[in-house]
Amino acid sequence: MKDIKQVMQHNYITYASYVILERAIPNIVDGLKPVQRRILFTLWKMHDGKLHKVANAAGQTMALHPHGDAPITEAMVNLANKGFLLDMQGNFGNIYTGDSAAAARYIETRLSALAIETMFNPDLTETIPSYDSRNVEPVLLPAKIPLLLMQGAEGIAVGMATRILPHNFIELLEAEIAILEERPFTILPDFLTGGVMDASEYAKGRGKIKLRVKLDVADPKTIVIRDICYGTTTESLIRSIDEAAKRGKIKIESINDYTAEKVEIEIRMPRGVYAQDLEEALYAYTECEVSLSSQMVVIKDNLPIETDV
């Protein structure tokens, strides 16, 4: 009979390898995790130009992905909110407020024109049997675009994690041209949520960046926040301001959230406090300033590696 230590050691290594390769870490070739690749491949097989219920697409993806519909639906909503590969109809949540999407039976999606043009070529796509051998799925999708850097990625595996920040699509295309022409280039992160960035320590993706919200001083007694930091929401930002006020770090009279399509958080100051006094305190004690570390761990040739942009 095998020693319990040997059994645990063997099974733990098998489990860790599965989580790293099959769930949490994206592949360097197409920038996708397996669940995202299976969603795109399923939507490509379903594609007829019309929108599909997300619940239907998730159900059909389950033929390739050996997990429940909830994580598939969540991955599909996240993929759609990145703004490149999926068209959306209905309430897919709000990246500013952190509100969740409507139920999968109410919202609809399909592949975007960009995805159809750049992510699929059957002649170049190697396939393998799915988990139950009833279907085939792609090993990788032949991406014509640097999707990994466009979308960014986050994942926690066993013993390793990845955090790749999103970059500007046009700047990435210009960088690709510079590579072909053997010219030097620099690319820096770019965020849908906006904000002001200090990338002096970014080090090609092996360092960190600092982000600040964009503030407008409407009058000496009122500050309006127009952009928020990546990774935060208006709800978490307001909570951090309230907590700083309770701890006596800042003084505010009221805070109102008017966010709809664009961020608008109004902070009013009490008597004796003015905007210039509050501004630096907001950066120091609240989510008006955050630091993001980048850790570029990807799968290459079926092994995890750490790389740079």
CSV table of C-alpha atoms in Angstrom, one decimal:
chain,number,residue,atom,x,y,z
A,1,MET,CA,0.0,0.0,0.0
A,2,LYS,CA,1.3,3.5,-0.9
A,3,ASP,CA,2.4,5.8,1.8
A,4,ILE,CA,-0.1,8.6,2.4
A,5,LYS,CA,2.7,11.2,1.8
A,6,GLN,CA,3.4,9.7,-1.7
A,7,VAL,CA,-0.3,9.8,-2.6
A,8,MET,CA,-0.8,13.4,-1.4
A,9,GLN,CA,2.4,14.5,-3.2
A,10,HIS,CA,1.4,12.9,-6.5
A,11,ASN,CA,-2.2,14.1,-6.4
A,12,TYR,CA,-1.1,17.6,-5.3
A,13,ILE,CA,1.3,18.0,-8.2
A,14,THR,CA,-1.4,16.7,-10.6
A,15,TYR,CA,-3.9,19.2,-9.2
A,16,ALA,CA,-1.5,22.1,-9.2
A,17,SER,CA,-0.6,21.4,-12.9
A,18,TYR,CA,-4.3,21.3,-13.8
A,19,VAL,CA,-5.1,24.6,-12.2
A,20,ILE,CA,-2.0,26.3,-13.7
A,21,LEU,CA,-2.5,24.9,-17.3
A,22,GLU,CA,-6.3,24.5,-17.5
A,23,ARG,CA,-7.9,27.2,-15.5
A,24,ALA,CA,-6.0,30.3,-14.1
A,25,ILE,CA,-3.1,31.2,-16.4
A,26,PRO,CA,-3.6,32.5,-20.0
A,27,ASN,CA,-1.6,31.2,-23.0
A,28,ILE,CA,0.9,33.5,-24.6
A,29,VAL,CA,-0.2,32.6,-28.1
A,30,ASP,CA,-3.8,33.7,-28.0
A,31,GLY,CA,-4.0,35.4,-24.6
A,32,LEU,CA,-6.9,33.2,-23.5
A,33,LYS,CA,-7.6,31.0,-20.5
A,34,PRO,CA,-9.3,27.6,-21.5
A,35,VAL,CA,-12.8,28.7,-20.5
A,36,GLN,CA,-12.5,31.9,-22.6
A,37,ARG,CA,-11.2,29.8,-25.6
A,38,ARG,CA,-14.1,27.4,-25.3
A,39,ILE,CA,-16.6,30.2,-25.1
A,40,LEU,CA,-15.2,31.8,-28.3
A,41,PHE,CA,-15.1,28.5,-30.1
A,42,THR,CA,-18.7,27.7,-29.1
A,43,LEU,CA,-19.9,31.1,-30.2
A,44,TRP,CA,-18.0,30.7,-33.5
A,45,LYS,CA,-19.8,27.4,-34.1
A,46,MET,CA,-23.1,29.0,-33.2
A,47,HIS,CA,-22.5,32.1,-35.3
A,48,ASP,CA,-25.2,33.1,-37.7
A,49,GLY,CA,-25.0,36.9,-37.3
A,50,LYS,CA,-27.8,37.0,-34.7
A,51,LEU,CA,-27.5,37.5,-31.0
A,52,HIS,CA,-27.7,34.4,-28.7
A,53,LYS,CA,-29.0,34.2,-25.2
A,54,VAL,CA,-26.0,34.0,-22.8
A,55,ALA,CA,-27.7,31.1,-21.0
A,56,ASN,CA,-27.9,29.2,-24.3
A,57,ALA,CA,-24.2,29.9,-25.2
A,58,ALA,CA,-23.1,28.9,-21.6
A,59,GLY,CA,-25.1,25.7,-21.9
A,60,GLN,CA,-23.5,24.8,-25.2
A,61,THR,CA,-20.0,25.7,-23.9
A,62,MET,CA,-20.5,23.1,-21.1
A,63,ALA,CA,-20.0,20.4,-23.8
A,64,LEU,CA,-16.3,21.5,-23.9
A,65,HIS,CA,-15.8,22.9,-20.3
A,66,PRO,CA,-16.2,20.4,-17.5
A,67,HIS,CA,-17.7,22.9,-15.0
A,68,GLY,CA,-21.1,24.4,-14.2
A,69,ASP,CA,-22.9,27.2,-16.1
A,70,ALA,CA,-22.2,29.9,-13.4
A,71,PRO,CA,-18.4,30.2,-14.0
A,72,ILE,CA,-18.9,30.1,-17.8
A,73,THR,CA,-21.5,32.8,-17.6
A,74,GLU,CA,-19.3,35.0,-15.4
A,75,ALA,CA,-16.3,34.5,-17.8
A,76,MET,CA,-18.5,35.4,-20.7
A,77,VAL,CA,-19.7,38.7,-19.0
A,78,ASN,CA,-16.1,39.5,-18.1
A,79,LEU,CA,-15.0,38.9,-21.7
A,80,ALA,CA,-17.8,41.0,-23.1
A,81,ASN,CA,-17.0,43.9,-20.7
A,82,LYS,CA,-13.4,44.1,-22.0
A,83,GLY,CA,-14.9,45.5,-25.2
A,84,PHE,CA,-13.1,43.6,-28.0
A,85,LEU,CA,-14.4,40.1,-28.8
A,86,LEU,CA,-18.2,40.0,-27.9
A,87,ASP,CA,-21.1,42.2,-28.8
A,88,MET,CA,-23.6,42.8,-26.0
A,89,GLN,CA,-27.3,43.4,-25.7
A,90,GLY,CA,-28.9,43.9,-22.3
A,91,ASN,CA,-27.5,44.6,-18.8
A,92,PHE,CA,-24.0,43.2,-18.6
A,93,GLY,CA,-23.3,45.1,-15.4
A,94,ASN,CA,-21.4,48.3,-14.9
A,95,ILE,CA,-17.6,48.4,-14.7
A,96,TYR,CA,-17.7,51.7,-12.9
A,97,THR,CA,-20.2,50.9,-10.1
A,98,GLY,CA,-19.5,47.2,-9.8
A,99,ASP,CA,-23.2,46.3,-10.4
A,100,SER,CA,-23.6,42.7,-11.6
A,101,ALA,CA,-25.1,41.7,-14.9
A,102,ALA,CA,-28.7,40.6,-15.3
A,103,ALA,CA,-29.5,36.9,-15.3
A,104,ALA,CA,-28.1,34.9,-18.2
A,105,ARG,CA,-31.5,34.2,-19.6
A,106,TYR,CA,-32.1,37.9,-20.2
A,107,ILE,CA,-28.9,39.1,-21.8
A,108,GLU,CA,-27.6,38.3,-25.3
A,109,THR,CA,-24.2,38.2,-27.0
A,110,ARG,CA,-22.4,37.1,-30.2
A,111,LEU,CA,-18.9,37.3,-31.6
A,112,SER,CA,-17.8,40.8,-32.7
A,113,ALA,CA,-16.6,41.6,-36.2
A,114,LEU,CA,-13.1,41.9,-34.8
A,115,ALA,CA,-13.2,38.5,-33.2
A,116,ILE,CA,-14.4,36.8,-36.4
A,117,GLU,CA,-11.8,38.6,-38.5
A,118,THR,CA,-8.8,37.9,-36.2
A,119,MET,CA,-9.4,34.9,-34.0
A,120,PHE,CA,-10.4,32.0,-36.2
A,121,ASN,CA,-8.8,30.1,-39.1
A,122,PRO,CA,-9.8,26.4,-39.2
A,123,ASP,CA,-6.8,25.5,-41.5
A,124,LEU,CA,-4.4,26.7,-38.7
A,125,THR,CA,-6.3,25.4,-35.7
A,126,GLU,CA,-5.1,22.2,-34.0
A,127,THR,CA,-7.9,20.4,-32.2
A,128,ILE,CA,-8.0,17.8,-29.5
A,129,PRO,CA,-10.9,15.7,-28.1
A,130,SER,CA,-13.0,17.4,-25.4
A,131,TYR,CA,-13.1,16.0,-21.8
A,132,ASP,CA,-15.7,13.3,-22.7
A,133,SER,CA,-14.3,12.7,-26.3
A,134,ARG,CA,-17.7,13.6,-27.8
A,135,ASN,CA,-16.5,16.8,-29.3
A,136,VAL,CA,-13.3,18.5,-30.4
A,137,GLU,CA,-11.9,21.8,-29.1
A,138,PRO,CA,-9.0,24.0,-30.2
A,139,VAL,CA,-5.6,23.7,-28.5
A,140,LEU,CA,-5.1,27.4,-29.3
A,141,LEU,CA,-6.9,30.0,-31.4
A,142,PRO,CA,-4.7,31.5,-34.2
A,143,ALA,CA,-4.9,35.2,-33.0
A,144,LYS,CA,-3.8,37.9,-35.4
A,145,ILE,CA,-3.9,40.5,-32.6
A,146,PRO,CA,-1.9,40.8,-29.4
A,147,LEU,CA,-5.0,39.9,-27.3
A,148,LEU,CA,-3.1,39.1,-24.1
A,149,LEU,CA,-1.9,42.7,-23.8
A,150,MET,CA,-5.1,44.2,-25.2
A,151,GLN,CA,-7.4,42.6,-22.6
A,152,GLY,CA,-5.0,42.0,-19.7
A,153,ALA,CA,-5.5,39.0,-17.4
A,154,GLU,CA,-5.7,38.1,-13.8
A,155,GLY,CA,-5.6,34.6,-12.2
A,156,ILE,CA,-4.6,32.8,-9.1
A,157,ALA,CA,-3.3,29.3,-9.6
A,158,VAL,CA,-1.5,27.0,-7.1
A,159,GLY,CA,1.8,28.5,-6.1
A,160,MET,CA,1.7,31.3,-8.7
A,161,ALA,CA,-0.5,34.1,-9.9
A,162,THR,CA,-0.7,36.4,-12.9
A,163,ARG,CA,-1.7,40.0,-13.3
A,164,ILE,CA,-1.3,41.5,-16.8
A,165,LEU,CA,-2.6,45.0,-17.2
A,166,PRO,CA,-4.6,46.0,-20.3
A,167,HIS,CA,-3.0,48.1,-23.0
A,168,ASN,CA,-4.2,50.4,-25.8
A,169,PHE,CA,-5.1,48.5,-29.0
A,170,ILE,CA,-3.8,51.2,-31.4
A,171,GLU,CA,-0.6,51.6,-29.4
A,172,LEU,CA,-0.1,47.8,-29.6
A,173,LEU,CA,-0.6,47.8,-33.4
A,174,GLU,CA,2.0,50.7,-33.7
A,175,ALA,CA,4.4,48.7,-31.5
A,176,GLU,CA,4.0,45.7,-33.8
A,177,ILE,CA,4.9,47.9,-36.8
A,178,ALA,CA,7.9,49.2,-34.9
A,179,ILE,CA,9.0,45.6,-34.3
A,180,LEU,CA,8.8,44.8,-38.0
A,181,GLU,CA,10.7,47.9,-38.9
A,182,GLU,CA,13.2,47.3,-36.1
A,183,ARG,CA,12.5,50.6,-34.4
A,184,PRO,CA,12.5,51.1,-30.6
A,185,PHE,CA,9.1,51.4,-28.9
A,186,THR,CA,7.5,51.8,-25.5
A,187,ILE,CA,4.0,50.5,-24.5
A,188,LEU,CA,2.3,51.4,-21.3
A,189,PRO,CA,-1.0,50.2,-19.7
A,190,ASP,CA,-4.3,51.9,-20.6
A,191,PHE,CA,-7.6,51.5,-18.7
A,192,LEU,CA,-11.3,51.7,-19.6
A,193,THR,CA,-11.9,53.4,-16.2
A,194,GLY,CA,-9.5,56.2,-17.1
A,195,GLY,CA,-7.5,58.0,-14.4
A,196,VAL,CA,-4.0,59.5,-14.2
A,197,MET,CA,-1.0,57.1,-14.3
A,198,ASP,CA,2.6,57.2,-13.1
A,199,ALA,CA,4.4,54.4,-15.0
A,200,SER,CA,8.0,55.3,-14.0
A,201,GLU,CA,8.4,51.9,-12.2
A,202,TYR,CA,6.5,49.8,-14.8
A,203,ALA,CA,9.7,48.1,-16.2
A,204,LYS,CA,8.1,46.5,-19.2
A,205,GLY,CA,5.5,44.8,-17.1
A,206,ARG,CA,7.8,43.6,-14.3
A,207,GLY,CA,7.2,46.5,-11.9
A,208,LYS,CA,4.2,48.5,-10.8
A,209,ILE,CA,2.3,51.6,-11.6
A,210,LYS,CA,0.5,54.2,-9.6
A,211,LEU,CA,-3.0,55.3,-10.5
A,212,ARG,CA,-5.0,58.4,-9.4
A,213,VAL,CA,-8.6,59.3,-10.0
A,214,LYS,CA,-9.3,62.4,-12.1
A,215,LEU,CA,-10.5,65.3,-9.9
A,216,ASP,CA,-12.3,68.5,-10.9
A,217,VAL,CA,-12.5,71.3,-8.4
A,218,ALA,CA,-16.0,72.6,-9.2
A,219,ASP,CA,-15.7,75.4,-6.6
A,220,PRO,CA,-13.5,75.9,-3.4
A,221,LYS,CA,-15.9,73.8,-1.4
A,222,THR,CA,-16.7,71.0,-3.9
A,223,ILE,CA,-14.6,68.3,-5.6
A,224,VAL,CA,-16.0,66.1,-8.4
A,225,ILE,CA,-14.4,62.7,-9.2
A,226,ARG,CA,-14.7,62.1,-13.0
A,227,ASP,CA,-12.5,58.9,-13.4
A,228,ILE,CA,-11.8,56.0,-11.0
A,229,CYS,CA,-8.8,53.8,-10.6
A,230,TYR,CA,-8.6,50.4,-12.4
A,231,GLY,CA,-9.6,47.6,-10.0
A,232,THR,CA,-11.9,49.8,-7.9
A,233,THR,CA,-15.6,50.7,-8.2
A,234,THR,CA,-17.5,53.8,-7.3
A,235,GLU,CA,-18.9,51.8,-4.4
A,236,SER,CA,-15.5,50.7,-3.0
A,237,LEU,CA,-14.1,54.3,-3.5
A,238,ILE,CA,-17.0,55.9,-1.6
A,239,ARG,CA,-16.6,53.3,1.2
A,240,SER,CA,-12.8,54.1,1.4
A,241,ILE,CA,-13.6,57.9,1.7
A,242,ASP,CA,-16.3,57.2,4.4
A,243,GLU,CA,-13.8,55.1,6.4
A,244,ALA,CA,-11.1,57.7,6.1
A,245,ALA,CA,-13.6,60.3,7.4
A,246,LYS,CA,-14.5,58.1,10.3
A,247,ARG,CA,-10.9,57.7,11.2
A,248,GLY,CA,-10.4,61.4,11.2
A,249,LYS,CA,-8.0,61.4,8.3
A,250,ILE,CA,-10.2,63.7,6.1
A,251,LYS,CA,-13.1,66.0,6.8
A,252,ILE,CA,-16.1,66.0,4.4
A,253,GLU,CA,-19.7,67.3,4.8
A,254,SER,CA,-21.4,65.0,2.2
A,255,ILE,CA,-20.6,62.6,-0.6
A,256,ASN,CA,-23.1,62.0,-3.5
A,257,ASP,CA,-22.8,59.5,-6.3
A,258,TYR,CA,-24.4,60.6,-9.6
A,259,THR,CA,-22.6,57.9,-11.7
A,260,ALA,CA,-24.6,56.7,-14.7
A,261,GLU,CA,-22.8,56.3,-18.1
A,262,LYS,CA,-19.9,58.3,-16.8
A,263,VAL,CA,-18.4,58.5,-13.3
A,264,GLU,CA,-19.5,61.5,-11.2
A,265,ILE,CA,-18.9,61.5,-7.5
A,266,GLU,CA,-19.4,64.9,-5.7
A,267,ILE,CA,-17.6,65.6,-2.4
A,268,ARG,CA,-18.7,68.7,-0.4
A,269,MET,CA,-16.5,70.1,2.3
A,270,PRO,CA,-17.5,71.5,5.7
A,271,ARG,CA,-16.7,75.0,7.0
A,272,GLY,CA,-13.0,75.7,7.2
A,273,VAL,CA,-11.9,73.0,4.8
A,274,TYR,CA,-11.1,73.8,1.2
A,275,ALA,CA,-10.5,71.7,-2.0
A,276,GLN,CA,-6.7,72.1,-2.0
A,277,ASP,CA,-6.5,70.8,1.6
A,278,LEU,CA,-8.6,67.7,0.9
A,279,GLU,CA,-7.0,66.7,-2.4
A,280,GLU,CA,-3.7,65.4,-1.0
A,281,ALA,CA,-5.5,63.7,1.9
A,282,LEU,CA,-7.8,61.8,-0.6
A,283,TYR,CA,-4.7,60.5,-2.5
A,284,ALA,CA,-3.0,59.5,0.8
A,285,TYR,CA,-5.9,57.8,2.7
A,286,THR,CA,-8.4,56.5,0.1
A,287,GLU,CA,-8.8,54.6,-3.1
A,288,CYS,CA,-8.3,57.9,-5.0
A,289,GLU,CA,-4.7,56.6,-5.4
A,290,VAL,CA,-3.8,52.9,-5.8
A,291,SER,CA,-0.7,51.0,-6.7
A,292,LEU,CA,-0.9,48.1,-9.1
A,293,SER,CA,1.8,45.4,-9.4
A,294,SER,CA,2.2,43.6,-12.7
A,295,GLN,CA,3.2,40.0,-12.8
A,296,MET,CA,3.4,38.6,-16.3
A,297,VAL,CA,3.1,34.8,-15.8
A,298,VAL,CA,1.8,33.0,-19.0
A,299,ILE,CA,1.7,29.5,-20.5
A,300,LYS,CA,4.3,28.9,-23.2
A,301,ASP,CA,4.9,25.5,-24.8
A,302,ASN,CA,2.7,23.9,-22.0
A,303,LEU,CA,4.8,25.4,-19.2
A,304,PRO,CA,4.3,28.5,-17.1
A,305,ILE,CA,7.0,31.2,-17.6
A,306,GLU,CA,7.5,34.8,-16.4
A,307,THR,CA,8.0,37.3,-19.2
A,308,ASP,CA,7.7,41.0,-20.0
A,309,VAL,CA,5.6,43.0,-22.4
